[in-house]
């Protein structure tokens, strides 16, 4: 074969084209040109807008599941936080309500204690304070139990007062507690004095009529009694000291077919829900015993005068 007929071109495997340095310089210059052109003349902005529009569905398909997962976790987390905040607010509201109730209770208790102290300062009869523990279990009576008994010097028949007036009387005394029967009990009666007229009468407990108050019985129909008259203890029974407020006349019924008037009174003391009381010694127990009378010796028969 003649040598002139041989192909002297290199095979494609060895045909590498421009060198790597040449390519680097070319593409670097092209990139620099495009950046300058885009910065100065915004030549690539339409191309970027087109690419962004074409790639938006792909971006949405990739990002939306992640956003849903994050949004769901944030929703449940916010729900849990809101529920926790609501529970904390409810607990705080309950605590504030309890504190407000305690403040009102303490204010009322402080007022009643001050009234007791003021009343005690004007009473010369020996007295001691006591606290009401609970109401008696019998629904047909009006009684309370206090925390003082015979070991504290309380005896049956002792008058019991609150800061406003007479509350009742000790009917049973035990070593540690005592039972107090309130004025409005049907078995209670107290001698009273009308401070306006000076007339004496007896007030009976009358829980069945006029809302469970007191009633002045056996008062003549033409007796001088007016609504608003103040009744105090008369001191003739040997139990209650003189001058303690008992009740105020609230209603008077005069009937032509009856010789007596029906007079209803409202107790001055807080017979509904007393808390702190004063227990006095009965007036009769403060009266000293009379000395024994001297013995008279009869003269003997036949004795010289």
PDB file of C-alpha atoms in Angstrom:
ATOM      1  CA  UNK A   1       0.000   0.000   0.000  1.00  0.00           C
ATOM      2  CA  UNK A   2       1.466   3.328  -0.942  1.00  0.00           C
ATOM      3  CA  UNK A   3       2.120   5.659   1.950  1.00  0.00           C
ATOM      4  CA  UNK A   4       0.255   8.526   0.304  1.00  0.00           C
ATOM      5  CA  UNK A   5      -2.996   6.762   0.714  1.00  0.00           C
ATOM      6  CA  UNK A   6      -2.805   6.570   4.573  1.00  0.00           C
ATOM      7  CA  UNK A   7      -5.084   8.899   6.662  1.00  0.00           C
ATOM      8  CA  UNK A   8      -2.845  11.058   8.776  1.00  0.00           C
ATOM      9  CA  UNK A   9      -5.648  12.630  10.958  1.00  0.00           C
ATOM     10  CA  UNK A  10      -5.730  11.513  14.647  1.00  0.00           C
ATOM     11  CA  UNK A  11      -8.564   9.200  15.685  1.00  0.00           C
ATOM     12  CA  UNK A  12     -11.550  10.732  17.546  1.00  0.00           C
ATOM     13  CA  UNK A  13     -10.400   9.245  20.828  1.00  0.00           C
ATOM     14  CA  UNK A  14      -7.324  11.399  20.764  1.00  0.00           C
ATOM     15  CA  UNK A  15      -9.061  14.498  19.354  1.00  0.00           C
ATOM     16  CA  UNK A  16      -9.495  16.646  22.563  1.00  0.00           C
ATOM     17  CA  UNK A  17     -10.198  20.024  20.982  1.00  0.00           C
ATOM     18  CA  UNK A  18      -9.139  23.218  22.819  1.00  0.00           C
ATOM     19  CA  UNK A  19      -7.133  22.811  25.935  1.00  0.00           C
ATOM     20  CA  UNK A  20      -8.605  22.996  29.429  1.00  0.00           C
ATOM     21  CA  UNK A  21      -6.925  26.333  30.108  1.00  0.00           C
ATOM     22  CA  UNK A  22      -8.473  27.771  26.985  1.00  0.00           C
ATOM     23  CA  UNK A  23     -11.932  26.573  28.042  1.00  0.00           C
ATOM     24  CA  UNK A  24     -11.481  28.028  31.528  1.00  0.00           C
ATOM     25  CA  UNK A  25     -10.490  31.397  30.191  1.00  0.00           C
ATOM     26  CA  UNK A  26     -13.363  31.429  27.675  1.00  0.00           C
ATOM     27  CA  UNK A  27     -16.111  30.460  30.076  1.00  0.00           C
ATOM     28  CA  UNK A  28     -14.761  32.770  32.775  1.00  0.00           C
ATOM     29  CA  UNK A  29     -14.858  35.662  30.356  1.00  0.00           C
ATOM     30  CA  UNK A  30     -18.356  34.652  29.223  1.00  0.00           C
ATOM     31  CA  UNK A  31     -19.593  34.458  32.813  1.00  0.00           C
ATOM     32  CA  UNK A  32     -18.034  37.812  33.594  1.00  0.00           C
ATOM     33  CA  UNK A  33     -19.640  39.309  30.513  1.00  0.00           C
ATOM     34  CA  UNK A  34     -23.044  37.899  31.388  1.00  0.00           C
ATOM     35  CA  UNK A  35     -22.813  39.159  34.979  1.00  0.00           C
ATOM     36  CA  UNK A  36     -21.820  42.640  33.843  1.00  0.00           C
ATOM     37  CA  UNK A  37     -24.469  42.652  31.154  1.00  0.00           C
ATOM     38  CA  UNK A  38     -27.129  41.440  33.557  1.00  0.00           C
ATOM     39  CA  UNK A  39     -26.117  43.992  36.171  1.00  0.00           C
ATOM     40  CA  UNK A  40     -25.997  46.872  33.695  1.00  0.00           C
ATOM     41  CA  UNK A  41     -28.690  45.997  31.176  1.00  0.00           C
ATOM     42  CA  UNK A  42     -30.780  43.222  32.878  1.00  0.00           C
ATOM     43  CA  UNK A  43     -30.345  40.909  29.953  1.00  0.00           C
ATOM     44  CA  UNK A  44     -30.908  37.724  31.958  1.00  0.00           C
ATOM     45  CA  UNK A  45     -34.019  38.865  33.829  1.00  0.00           C
ATOM     46  CA  UNK A  46     -36.500  37.431  31.269  1.00  0.00           C
ATOM     47  CA  UNK A  47     -34.580  34.168  31.270  1.00  0.00           C
ATOM     48  CA  UNK A  48     -34.652  33.958  35.064  1.00  0.00           C
ATOM     49  CA  UNK A  49     -38.349  34.756  35.083  1.00  0.00           C
ATOM     50  CA  UNK A  50     -39.024  32.009  32.593  1.00  0.00           C
ATOM     51  CA  UNK A  51     -36.936  29.506  34.506  1.00  0.00           C
ATOM     52  CA  UNK A  52     -38.647  30.488  37.798  1.00  0.00           C
ATOM     53  CA  UNK A  53     -42.075  30.033  36.176  1.00  0.00           C
ATOM     54  CA  UNK A  54     -41.120  26.685  34.740  1.00  0.00           C
ATOM     55  CA  UNK A  55     -39.632  25.457  38.019  1.00  0.00           C
ATOM     56  CA  UNK A  56     -42.475  26.750  40.298  1.00  0.00           C
ATOM     57  CA  UNK A  57     -44.578  23.550  40.118  1.00  0.00           C
ATOM     58  CA  UNK A  58     -41.536  21.525  41.058  1.00  0.00           C
ATOM     59  CA  UNK A  59     -40.765  23.842  43.959  1.00  0.00           C
ATOM     60  CA  UNK A  60     -44.408  23.749  45.142  1.00  0.00           C
ATOM     61  CA  UNK A  61     -44.496  19.941  44.959  1.00  0.00           C
ATOM     62  CA  UNK A  62     -41.318  19.730  47.030  1.00  0.00           C
ATOM     63  CA  UNK A  63     -42.049  22.479  49.587  1.00  0.00           C
ATOM     64  CA  UNK A  64     -45.806  21.992  50.200  1.00  0.00           C
ATOM     65  CA  UNK A  65     -45.555  18.609  52.011  1.00  0.00           C
ATOM     66  CA  UNK A  66     -42.886  20.039  54.299  1.00  0.00           C
ATOM     67  CA  UNK A  67     -45.057  23.104  54.899  1.00  0.00           C
ATOM     68  CA  UNK A  68     -48.076  20.912  55.690  1.00  0.00           C
ATOM     69  CA  UNK A  69     -46.086  18.868  58.167  1.00  0.00           C
ATOM     70  CA  UNK A  70     -44.681  21.952  59.844  1.00  0.00           C
ATOM     71  CA  UNK A  71     -48.085  23.663  59.853  1.00  0.00           C
ATOM     72  CA  UNK A  72     -49.802  20.637  61.379  1.00  0.00           C
ATOM     73  CA  UNK A  73     -47.239  20.318  64.122  1.00  0.00           C
ATOM     74  CA  UNK A  74     -47.455  24.053  64.789  1.00  0.00           C
ATOM     75  CA  UNK A  75     -51.274  23.833  64.887  1.00  0.00           C
ATOM     76  CA  UNK A  76     -51.296  21.031  67.418  1.00  0.00           C
ATOM     77  CA  UNK A  77     -48.540  22.715  69.403  1.00  0.00           C
ATOM     78  CA  UNK A  78     -50.475  26.000  69.451  1.00  0.00           C
ATOM     79  CA  UNK A  79     -53.651  24.136  70.445  1.00  0.00           C
ATOM     80  CA  UNK A  80     -51.816  22.495  73.323  1.00  0.00           C
ATOM     81  CA  UNK A  81     -50.343  25.831  74.385  1.00  0.00           C
ATOM     82  CA  UNK A  82     -53.737  27.538  74.210  1.00  0.00           C
ATOM     83  CA  UNK A  83     -55.339  24.741  76.234  1.00  0.00           C
ATOM     84  CA  UNK A  84     -52.574  24.972  78.817  1.00  0.00           C
ATOM     85  CA  UNK A  85     -52.994  28.749  79.000  1.00  0.00           C
ATOM     86  CA  UNK A  86     -56.769  28.372  79.352  1.00  0.00           C
ATOM     87  CA  UNK A  87     -56.325  25.842  82.160  1.00  0.00           C
ATOM     88  CA  UNK A  88     -53.848  28.115  83.911  1.00  0.00           C
ATOM     89  CA  UNK A  89     -56.220  31.069  83.560  1.00  0.00           C
ATOM     90  CA  UNK A  90     -59.102  28.989  84.940  1.00  0.00           C
ATOM     91  CA  UNK A  91     -57.003  27.892  87.911  1.00  0.00           C
ATOM     92  CA  UNK A  92     -55.939  31.478  88.514  1.00  0.00           C
ATOM     93  CA  UNK A  93     -59.560  32.645  88.313  1.00  0.00           C
ATOM     94  CA  UNK A  94     -60.620  29.954  90.768  1.00  0.00           C
ATOM     95  CA  UNK A  95     -57.812  30.901  93.132  1.00  0.00           C
ATOM     96  CA  UNK A  96     -58.735  34.569  92.906  1.00  0.00           C
ATOM     97  CA  UNK A  97     -62.397  33.728  93.570  1.00  0.00           C
ATOM     98  CA  UNK A  98     -61.425  31.708  96.638  1.00  0.00           C
ATOM     99  CA  UNK A  99     -59.215  34.538  97.857  1.00  0.00           C
ATOM    100  CA  UNK A 100     -61.981  37.073  97.278  1.00  0.00           C
ATOM    101  CA  UNK A 101     -64.367  34.886  99.274  1.00  0.00           C
ATOM    102  CA  UNK A 102     -61.825  34.577 102.059  1.00  0.00           C
ATOM    103  CA  UNK A 103     -61.286  38.331 102.093  1.00  0.00           C
ATOM    104  CA  UNK A 104     -65.039  38.934 102.375  1.00  0.00           C
ATOM    105  CA  UNK A 105     -65.311  36.299 105.085  1.00  0.00           C
ATOM    106  CA  UNK A 106     -62.398  37.767 107.034  1.00  0.00           C
ATOM    107  CA  UNK A 107     -63.810  41.269 106.667  1.00  0.00           C
ATOM    108  CA  UNK A 108     -67.186  40.141 107.997  1.00  0.00           C
ATOM    109  CA  UNK A 109     -65.504  38.228 110.817  1.00  0.00           C
ATOM    110  CA  UNK A 110     -63.369  41.235 111.696  1.00  0.00           C
ATOM    111  CA  UNK A 111     -66.457  43.460 111.785  1.00  0.00           C
ATOM    112  CA  UNK A 112     -68.292  41.065 114.091  1.00  0.00           C
ATOM    113  CA  UNK A 113     -65.281  40.725 116.363  1.00  0.00           C
ATOM    114  CA  UNK A 114     -65.019  44.497 116.616  1.00  0.00           C
ATOM    115  CA  UNK A 115     -68.698  44.653 117.508  1.00  0.00           C
ATOM    116  CA  UNK A 116     -68.131  42.042 120.212  1.00  0.00           C
ATOM    117  CA  UNK A 117     -65.208  44.002 121.618  1.00  0.00           C
ATOM    118  CA  UNK A 118     -67.230  47.208 121.675  1.00  0.00           C
ATOM    119  CA  UNK A 119     -70.136  45.420 123.352  1.00  0.00           C
ATOM    120  CA  UNK A 120     -67.841  43.788 125.884  1.00  0.00           C
ATOM    121  CA  UNK A 121     -66.404  47.163 126.826  1.00  0.00           C
ATOM    122  CA  UNK A 122     -69.902  48.342 127.874  1.00  0.00           C
ATOM    123  CA  UNK A 123     -70.841  45.200 129.826  1.00  0.00           C
ATOM    124  CA  UNK A 124     -69.820  44.865 133.444  1.00  0.00           C
ATOM    125  CA  UNK A 125     -70.951  41.248 133.675  1.00  0.00           C
ATOM    126  CA  UNK A 126     -68.113  38.683 133.376  1.00  0.00           C
ATOM    127  CA  UNK A 127     -68.032  37.394 129.816  1.00  0.00           C
ATOM    128  CA  UNK A 128     -65.929  35.237 127.550  1.00  0.00           C
ATOM    129  CA  UNK A 129     -65.841  34.887 123.784  1.00  0.00           C
ATOM    130  CA  UNK A 130     -66.709  31.688 121.965  1.00  0.00           C
ATOM    131  CA  UNK A 131     -66.974  30.450 118.393  1.00  0.00           C
ATOM    132  CA  UNK A 132     -69.961  28.718 116.878  1.00  0.00           C
ATOM    133  CA  UNK A 133     -68.962  25.272 115.648  1.00  0.00           C
ATOM    134  CA  UNK A 134     -72.115  24.098 113.881  1.00  0.00           C
ATOM    135  CA  UNK A 135     -75.897  24.146 113.951  1.00  0.00           C
ATOM    136  CA  UNK A 136     -77.775  21.487 115.873  1.00  0.00           C
ATOM    137  CA  UNK A 137     -78.905  18.501 113.850  1.00  0.00           C
ATOM    138  CA  UNK A 138     -82.560  18.798 114.871  1.00  0.00           C
ATOM    139  CA  UNK A 139     -84.392  20.615 112.029  1.00  0.00           C
ATOM    140  CA  UNK A 140     -87.345  21.489 114.268  1.00  0.00           C
ATOM    141  CA  UNK A 141     -85.301  23.569 116.710  1.00  0.00           C
ATOM    142  CA  UNK A 142     -83.054  26.598 116.435  1.00  0.00           C
ATOM    143  CA  UNK A 143     -79.872  25.720 118.267  1.00  0.00           C
ATOM    144  CA  UNK A 144     -76.137  26.080 117.739  1.00  0.00           C
ATOM    145  CA  UNK A 145     -73.111  24.516 119.401  1.00  0.00           C
ATOM    146  CA  UNK A 146     -70.220  26.665 120.662  1.00  0.00           C
ATOM    147  CA  UNK A 147     -66.649  25.643 121.506  1.00  0.00           C
ATOM    148  CA  UNK A 148     -66.792  26.466 125.233  1.00  0.00           C
ATOM    149  CA  UNK A 149     -68.125  24.207 127.976  1.00  0.00           C
ATOM    150  CA  UNK A 150     -68.113  23.649 131.709  1.00  0.00           C
ATOM    151  CA  UNK A 151     -64.326  23.410 131.768  1.00  0.00           C
ATOM    152  CA  UNK A 152     -64.296  27.040 130.596  1.00  0.00           C
ATOM    153  CA  UNK A 153     -66.814  28.201 133.180  1.00  0.00           C
ATOM    154  CA  UNK A 154     -69.923  28.029 131.009  1.00  0.00           C
ATOM    155  CA  UNK A 155     -73.053  26.922 132.865  1.00  0.00           C
ATOM    156  CA  UNK A 156     -76.584  26.165 131.742  1.00  0.00           C
ATOM    157  CA  UNK A 157     -78.675  29.318 131.612  1.00  0.00           C
ATOM    158  CA  UNK A 158     -75.812  31.606 130.574  1.00  0.00           C
ATOM    159  CA  UNK A 159     -76.930  34.434 128.228  1.00  0.00           C
ATOM    160  CA  UNK A 160     -75.320  34.441 124.780  1.00  0.00           C
ATOM    161  CA  UNK A 161     -74.838  37.628 122.750  1.00  0.00           C
ATOM    162  CA  UNK A 162     -73.361  38.620 119.442  1.00  0.00           C
ATOM    163  CA  UNK A 163     -72.079  42.057 118.507  1.00  0.00           C
ATOM    164  CA  UNK A 164     -75.586  43.479 118.077  1.00  0.00           C
ATOM    165  CA  UNK A 165     -77.730  42.036 120.820  1.00  0.00           C
ATOM    166  CA  UNK A 166     -79.066  38.983 122.628  1.00  0.00           C
ATOM    167  CA  UNK A 167     -78.728  35.802 120.597  1.00  0.00           C
ATOM    168  CA  UNK A 168     -80.009  33.132 122.958  1.00  0.00           C
ATOM    169  CA  UNK A 169     -79.261  31.132 126.078  1.00  0.00           C
ATOM    170  CA  UNK A 170     -77.127  28.137 126.961  1.00  0.00           C
ATOM    171  CA  UNK A 171     -79.512  25.239 127.562  1.00  0.00           C
ATOM    172  CA  UNK A 172     -77.003  22.397 127.812  1.00  0.00           C
ATOM    173  CA  UNK A 173     -73.382  22.626 128.935  1.00  0.00           C
ATOM    174  CA  UNK A 174     -70.897  19.828 128.323  1.00  0.00           C
ATOM    175  CA  UNK A 175     -67.223  19.675 129.328  1.00  0.00           C
ATOM    176  CA  UNK A 176     -65.871  20.996 126.021  1.00  0.00           C
ATOM    177  CA  UNK A 177     -68.893  22.378 124.139  1.00  0.00           C
ATOM    178  CA  UNK A 178     -72.264  23.912 124.936  1.00  0.00           C
ATOM    179  CA  UNK A 179     -75.627  24.010 123.224  1.00  0.00           C
ATOM    180  CA  UNK A 180     -77.229  27.415 122.726  1.00  0.00           C
ATOM    181  CA  UNK A 181     -80.940  27.786 122.023  1.00  0.00           C
ATOM    182  CA  UNK A 182     -81.681  30.847 119.912  1.00  0.00           C
ATOM    183  CA  UNK A 183     -84.346  33.392 120.763  1.00  0.00           C
ATOM    184  CA  UNK A 184     -86.543  32.375 117.833  1.00  0.00           C
ATOM    185  CA  UNK A 185     -86.909  28.817 119.117  1.00  0.00           C
ATOM    186  CA  UNK A 186     -90.492  27.976 120.088  1.00  0.00           C
ATOM    187  CA  UNK A 187     -89.402  26.967 123.595  1.00  0.00           C
ATOM    188  CA  UNK A 188     -87.673  30.268 124.355  1.00  0.00           C
ATOM    189  CA  UNK A 189     -89.103  33.294 126.165  1.00  0.00           C
ATOM    190  CA  UNK A 190     -87.340  36.430 127.352  1.00  0.00           C
ATOM    191  CA  UNK A 191     -88.644  39.342 129.463  1.00  0.00           C
ATOM    192  CA  UNK A 192     -88.275  42.589 127.518  1.00  0.00           C
ATOM    193  CA  UNK A 193     -88.726  46.307 128.110  1.00  0.00           C
ATOM    194  CA  UNK A 194     -90.019  48.818 125.569  1.00  0.00           C
ATOM    195  CA  UNK A 195     -87.431  51.592 125.651  1.00  0.00           C
ATOM    196  CA  UNK A 196     -89.941  54.174 124.411  1.00  0.00           C
ATOM    197  CA  UNK A 197     -92.773  53.542 126.859  1.00  0.00           C
ATOM    198  CA  UNK A 198     -91.068  51.569 129.639  1.00  0.00           C
ATOM    199  CA  UNK A 199     -93.726  48.843 129.420  1.00  0.00           C
ATOM    200  CA  UNK A 200     -92.611  45.333 130.292  1.00  0.00           C
ATOM    201  CA  UNK A 201     -93.676  42.216 128.448  1.00  0.00           C
ATOM    202  CA  UNK A 202     -92.420  38.806 127.404  1.00  0.00           C
ATOM    203  CA  UNK A 203     -91.172  37.914 123.901  1.00  0.00           C
ATOM    204  CA  UNK A 204     -91.680  34.334 122.768  1.00  0.00           C
ATOM    205  CA  UNK A 205     -89.929  32.509 119.990  1.00  0.00           C
ATOM    206  CA  UNK A 206     -92.264  32.088 117.051  1.00  0.00           C
ATOM    207  CA  UNK A 207     -90.500  30.340 114.181  1.00  0.00           C
ATOM    208  CA  UNK A 208     -93.713  29.297 112.461  1.00  0.00           C
ATOM    209  CA  UNK A 209     -95.071  32.751 111.685  1.00  0.00           C
ATOM    210  CA  UNK A 210     -93.673  35.855 110.021  1.00  0.00           C
ATOM    211  CA  UNK A 211     -90.462  34.207 108.900  1.00  0.00           C
ATOM    212  CA  UNK A 212     -89.374  32.814 112.273  1.00  0.00           C
ATOM    213  CA  UNK A 213     -89.171  35.856 114.520  1.00  0.00           C
ATOM    214  CA  UNK A 214     -90.373  36.815 118.009  1.00  0.00           C
ATOM    215  CA  UNK A 215     -93.883  37.538 119.222  1.00  0.00           C
ATOM    216  CA  UNK A 216     -95.127  39.701 122.078  1.00  0.00           C
ATOM    217  CA  UNK A 217     -98.063  37.805 123.499  1.00  0.00           C
ATOM    218  CA  UNK A 218    -100.880  38.852 125.817  1.00  0.00           C
ATOM    219  CA  UNK A 219    -100.565  42.520 124.888  1.00  0.00           C
ATOM    220  CA  UNK A 220    -103.830  44.450 125.000  1.00  0.00           C
ATOM    221  CA  UNK A 221    -105.230  45.585 121.713  1.00  0.00           C
ATOM    222  CA  UNK A 222    -105.072  49.250 122.756  1.00  0.00           C
ATOM    223  CA  UNK A 223    -101.539  49.032 124.203  1.00  0.00           C
ATOM    224  CA  UNK A 224     -99.098  51.779 123.274  1.00  0.00           C
ATOM    225  CA  UNK A 225     -96.907  49.896 120.803  1.00  0.00           C
ATOM    226  CA  UNK A 226     -95.505  51.222 117.533  1.00  0.00           C
ATOM    227  CA  UNK A 227     -93.563  49.726 114.669  1.00  0.00           C
ATOM    228  CA  UNK A 228     -89.868  50.382 115.204  1.00  0.00           C
ATOM    229  CA  UNK A 229     -89.953  50.314 119.010  1.00  0.00           C
ATOM    230  CA  UNK A 230     -86.761  48.841 120.466  1.00  0.00           C
ATOM    231  CA  UNK A 231     -87.076  46.061 123.017  1.00  0.00           C
ATOM    232  CA  UNK A 232     -84.303  45.444 125.537  1.00  0.00           C
ATOM    233  CA  UNK A 233     -83.859  43.024 128.393  1.00  0.00           C
ATOM    234  CA  UNK A 234     -85.756  44.031 131.513  1.00  0.00           C
ATOM    235  CA  UNK A 235     -83.445  42.193 133.931  1.00  0.00           C
ATOM    236  CA  UNK A 236     -86.308  40.786 136.035  1.00  0.00           C
ATOM    237  CA  UNK A 237     -85.620  37.136 135.206  1.00  0.00           C
ATOM    238  CA  UNK A 238     -82.248  36.893 136.922  1.00  0.00           C
ATOM    239  CA  UNK A 239     -80.622  35.643 133.712  1.00  0.00           C
ATOM    240  CA  UNK A 240     -80.056  38.557 131.311  1.00  0.00           C
ATOM    241  CA  UNK A 241     -78.484  41.841 132.427  1.00  0.00           C
ATOM    242  CA  UNK A 242     -80.585  44.958 132.100  1.00  0.00           C
ATOM    243  CA  UNK A 243     -80.492  47.008 128.905  1.00  0.00           C
ATOM    244  CA  UNK A 244     -79.316  44.503 126.254  1.00  0.00           C
ATOM    245  CA  UNK A 245     -81.002  44.976 122.882  1.00  0.00           C
ATOM    246  CA  UNK A 246     -83.296  42.103 121.934  1.00  0.00           C
ATOM    247  CA  UNK A 247     -85.551  43.016 119.004  1.00  0.00           C
ATOM    248  CA  UNK A 248     -87.477  45.693 117.127  1.00  0.00           C
ATOM    249  CA  UNK A 249     -91.215  45.641 116.540  1.00  0.00           C
ATOM    250  CA  UNK A 250     -91.855  44.896 112.871  1.00  0.00           C
ATOM    251  CA  UNK A 251     -95.584  44.204 112.557  1.00  0.00           C
ATOM    252  CA  UNK A 252     -98.729  44.845 114.632  1.00  0.00           C
ATOM    253  CA  UNK A 253    -102.104  43.213 114.034  1.00  0.00           C
ATOM    254  CA  UNK A 254    -105.079  44.619 115.958  1.00  0.00           C
ATOM    255  CA  UNK A 255    -108.324  42.667 115.580  1.00  0.00           C
ATOM    256  CA  UNK A 256    -111.768  43.685 116.667  1.00  0.00           C
ATOM    257  CA  UNK A 257    -112.699  40.097 117.585  1.00  0.00           C
ATOM    258  CA  UNK A 258    -109.748  39.699 119.952  1.00  0.00           C
ATOM    259  CA  UNK A 259    -108.801  41.532 123.133  1.00  0.00           C
ATOM    260  CA  UNK A 260    -105.096  41.019 122.427  1.00  0.00           C
ATOM    261  CA  UNK A 261    -102.933  42.371 119.634  1.00  0.00           C
ATOM    262  CA  UNK A 262    -100.525  40.199 117.681  1.00  0.00           C
ATOM    263  CA  UNK A 263     -97.140  41.869 117.716  1.00  0.00           C
ATOM    264  CA  UNK A 264     -94.208  40.449 115.744  1.00  0.00           C
ATOM    265  CA  UNK A 265     -90.598  41.463 116.366  1.00  0.00           C
ATOM    266  CA  UNK A 266     -87.374  41.082 114.432  1.00  0.00           C
ATOM    267  CA  UNK A 267     -84.315  40.061 116.504  1.00  0.00           C
ATOM    268  CA  UNK A 268     -81.467  42.528 116.540  1.00  0.00           C
ATOM    269  CA  UNK A 269     -78.850  39.762 116.708  1.00  0.00           C
ATOM    270  CA  UNK A 270     -77.767  37.779 113.669  1.00  0.00           C
ATOM    271  CA  UNK A 271     -79.711  34.611 114.419  1.00  0.00           C
ATOM    272  CA  UNK A 272     -78.965  33.285 110.926  1.00  0.00           C
ATOM    273  CA  UNK A 273     -75.367  32.093 110.777  1.00  0.00           C
ATOM    274  CA  UNK A 274     -73.686  33.496 113.901  1.00  0.00           C
ATOM    275  CA  UNK A 275     -69.930  32.917 114.107  1.00  0.00           C
ATOM    276  CA  UNK A 276     -68.538  34.571 117.235  1.00  0.00           C
ATOM    277  CA  UNK A 277     -70.491  35.154 120.438  1.00  0.00           C
ATOM    278  CA  UNK A 278     -70.108  36.375 124.001  1.00  0.00           C
ATOM    279  CA  UNK A 279     -71.170  34.103 126.839  1.00  0.00           C
ATOM    280  CA  UNK A 280     -72.163  35.948 130.030  1.00  0.00           C
ATOM    281  CA  UNK A 281     -72.625  34.637 133.507  1.00  0.00           C
ATOM    282  CA  UNK A 282     -76.260  34.541 134.657  1.00  0.00           C
ATOM    283  CA  UNK A 283     -77.215  37.511 136.788  1.00  0.00           C
ATOM    284  CA  UNK A 284     -78.522  35.257 139.549  1.00  0.00           C
ATOM    285  CA  UNK A 285     -75.126  33.577 139.918  1.00  0.00           C
ATOM    286  CA  UNK A 286     -73.499  36.959 140.632  1.00  0.00           C
ATOM    287  CA  UNK A 287     -75.743  37.750 143.596  1.00  0.00           C
ATOM    288  CA  UNK A 288     -73.920  36.826 146.822  1.00  0.00           C
ATOM    289  CA  UNK A 289     -75.596  34.315 149.057  1.00  0.00           C
ATOM    290  CA  UNK A 290     -77.471  35.715 152.023  1.00  0.00           C
ATOM    291  CA  UNK A 291     -75.783  35.026 155.352  1.00  0.00           C
ATOM    292  CA  UNK A 292     -77.631  32.489 157.498  1.00  0.00           C
ATOM    293  CA  UNK A 293     -80.090  33.959 159.964  1.00  0.00           C
ATOM    294  CA  UNK A 294     -78.943  33.806 163.612  1.00  0.00           C
ATOM    295  CA  UNK A 295     -80.541  31.080 165.652  1.00  0.00           C
ATOM    296  CA  UNK A 296     -83.042  32.186 168.321  1.00  0.00           C
ATOM    297  CA  UNK A 297     -82.680  30.248 171.551  1.00  0.00           C
ATOM    298  CA  UNK A 298     -85.964  29.824 173.406  1.00  0.00           C
ATOM    299  CA  UNK A 299     -85.735  30.504 177.201  1.00  0.00           C
ATOM    300  CA  UNK A 300     -86.031  27.507 179.457  1.00  0.00           C
ATOM    301  CA  UNK A 301     -89.045  27.051 181.643  1.00  0.00           C
ATOM    302  CA  UNK A 302     -88.627  28.278 185.208  1.00  0.00           C
ATOM    303  CA  UNK A 303     -85.754  30.546 184.327  1.00  0.00           C
ATOM    304  CA  UNK A 304     -85.633  33.816 186.137  1.00  0.00           C
ATOM    305  CA  UNK A 305     -86.278  36.862 184.076  1.00  0.00           C
TER     306      UNK A 305
END
